[in-house]
Amino acid sequence: MKKIRNFLLGLDLMLACILAGTAAEKGMGLLVRGRVDGMKNQPVMQINRTFDKVLDESTQDLAKKKVALTFDDGPNAIYTEGLLAGLKERGVQATFFLLGKAVEISPRLVEQMHKDGHLIGNHSYEHVNLSSLSDEAAIAQVDKTNEAIHQVTGEYPEYIRPPYGCWKSNLDYETTMIEVLWNVDPLDWKTDNAAAVVERVINEVQENDIILLHDSSESSVNAAFEIIDKLTAQGYVFVTVDEILFD
């Protein structure tokens, strides 16, 4: 089912990348909803079950709903530290897709991410549309970022989120990195209204979704905390993207 889901996501983003081209705005959101109905885990009710048993099983299913919170464009020298502190306080592990240039500016924050158990991925070196570059230039953006992350954590990232969701398919032969897209994009980079961002996520999110946020503003960080608190109350658990893709 995950292969089907990823295939559908890829089709949507291929069309979006054609429209984005070199004129894509920085931080442009690509809302992807390639969802397969069969992936929704809903309790199966049989006629001979009692009401109490059905209610109990429904509650158990609710408590197992997984969702992944991801942050692009960091680390941010101003806001990421507070985000990390809030995530630690809530016992939440997230996935960070980092810019190589920002890693070189704030290596201490990357070290803290790694220490706290967050998953660290590649988001290119300078936030460029990789599909608009030559193969050599695109590979350089990826490799330079991987090296920057390795210098801090001692590990090379396995996952990449290309800016704007635009990837060059032939690069799959040049790198073994796994492309990670998203399902829920509240466009937090467009507004300083944290409540609006929270509402968009809460209204759209479903089990096994990957939520796209940024750690580049106070409103986005505050929205992330409220999203965590509200979804936790609804029975969601927060995991890193590898658990969504492969579990």
Short mmCIF file of C-alpha atoms in Angstrom, two decimals, residues 130-236:
data_model
loop_
_atom_site.label_atom_id
_atom_site.label_comp_id
_atom_site.label_asym_id
_atom_site.label_seq_id
_atom_site.Cartn_x
_atom_site.Cartn_y
_atom_site.Cartn_z
CA LEU A 130 16.85 20.89 -7.97
CA SER A 131 14.84 20.02 -11.06
CA SER A 132 15.91 23.29 -12.69
CA LEU A 133 19.64 22.61 -12.21
CA SER A 134 22.05 20.53 -14.21
CA ASP A 135 22.67 17.04 -12.85
CA GLU A 136 26.09 18.08 -11.60
CA ALA A 137 24.79 21.16 -9.81
CA ALA A 138 21.89 19.26 -8.24
CA ILE A 139 24.20 16.51 -6.98
CA ALA A 140 26.54 19.15 -5.55
CA GLN A 141 23.64 20.67 -3.57
CA VAL A 142 22.83 17.27 -2.10
CA ASP A 143 26.39 16.12 -1.44
CA LYS A 144 27.51 19.39 0.14
CA THR A 145 24.61 19.26 2.58
CA ASN A 146 25.26 15.62 3.44
CA GLU A 147 28.86 16.45 4.23
CA ALA A 148 27.86 19.39 6.43
CA ILE A 149 25.49 17.18 8.43
CA HIS A 150 28.08 14.40 8.69
CA GLN A 151 30.64 16.83 10.06
CA VAL A 152 28.33 17.56 13.00
CA THR A 153 26.57 14.25 13.67
CA GLY A 154 29.05 11.71 12.36
CA GLU A 155 26.27 10.26 10.21
CA TYR A 156 25.15 10.79 6.64
CA PRO A 157 21.42 11.46 6.24
CA GLU A 158 19.36 8.84 4.43
CA TYR A 159 16.35 11.01 3.61
CA ILE A 160 15.91 14.05 1.39
CA ARG A 161 13.08 16.51 0.91
CA PRO A 162 13.83 18.48 -2.25
CA PRO A 163 12.72 22.12 -2.06
CA TYR A 164 9.26 22.62 -3.59
CA GLY A 165 9.01 18.83 -3.79
CA CYS A 166 10.86 18.94 -7.13
CA TRP A 167 13.26 16.04 -7.65
CA LYS A 168 15.12 14.85 -10.74
CA SER A 169 14.18 11.24 -11.32
CA ASN A 170 17.55 10.41 -12.87
CA LEU A 171 19.23 11.41 -9.60
CA ASP A 172 17.88 8.19 -8.12
CA TYR A 173 20.75 6.54 -9.96
CA GLU A 174 23.28 8.95 -8.46
CA THR A 175 22.21 8.80 -4.83
CA THR A 176 20.65 6.18 -2.56
CA MET A 177 18.73 8.80 -0.56
CA ILE A 178 15.02 8.33 0.01
CA GLU A 179 12.75 11.16 -1.10
CA VAL A 180 10.19 12.30 1.49
CA LEU A 181 7.23 14.50 0.55
CA TRP A 182 4.18 15.44 2.63
CA ASN A 183 0.39 15.21 2.90
CA VAL A 184 -0.54 18.27 5.00
CA ASP A 185 0.82 21.73 4.20
CA PRO A 186 -0.73 24.59 6.23
CA LEU A 187 1.49 27.18 4.46
CA ASP A 188 2.86 28.39 7.79
CA TRP A 189 5.57 30.40 6.01
CA LYS A 190 2.89 32.65 4.52
CA THR A 191 1.37 33.90 7.79
CA ASP A 192 2.18 34.91 11.34
CA ASN A 193 -1.24 33.72 12.49
CA ALA A 194 -0.45 30.58 14.48
CA ALA A 195 -4.12 29.83 15.13
CA ALA A 196 -4.85 29.69 11.39
CA VAL A 197 -1.98 27.25 10.86
CA VAL A 198 -3.23 25.03 13.67
CA GLU A 199 -6.77 25.02 12.30
CA ARG A 200 -5.61 24.02 8.81
CA VAL A 201 -3.65 21.07 10.17
CA ILE A 202 -6.34 19.86 12.56
CA ASN A 203 -8.97 20.00 9.81
CA GLU A 204 -6.87 18.08 7.28
CA VAL A 205 -4.74 15.59 9.17
CA GLN A 206 -5.39 11.87 9.08
CA GLU A 207 -3.57 8.82 10.34
CA ASN A 208 -0.12 8.23 8.78
CA ASP A 209 0.10 11.77 7.41
CA ILE A 210 3.32 13.75 7.14
CA ILE A 211 2.86 17.38 8.21
CA LEU A 212 5.03 20.10 6.68
CA LEU A 213 6.10 23.02 8.89
CA HIS A 214 9.09 25.37 9.16
CA ASP A 215 11.19 26.35 12.17
CA SER A 216 11.81 29.85 10.80
CA SER A 217 9.31 31.98 12.75
CA GLU A 218 7.84 32.34 16.21
CA SER A 219 4.32 31.76 14.90
CA SER A 220 5.32 28.46 13.25
CA VAL A 221 6.96 27.23 16.44
CA ASN A 222 3.93 28.19 18.54
CA ALA A 223 1.65 26.52 16.00
CA ALA A 224 3.72 23.34 16.20
CA PHE A 225 3.29 23.15 19.96
CA GLU A 226 -0.47 23.66 19.76
CA ILE A 227 -0.75 21.07 16.97
CA ILE A 228 1.12 18.57 19.12
CA ASP A 229 -1.07 19.24 22.15
CA LYS A 230 -4.35 19.04 20.22
CA LEU A 231 -3.48 15.92 18.24
CA THR A 232 -2.11 14.19 21.32
CA ALA A 233 -5.48 14.81 22.99
CA GLN A 234 -7.12 13.17 19.97
CA GLY A 235 -5.05 10.02 20.40
CA TYR A 236 -2.28 10.66 17.87
#
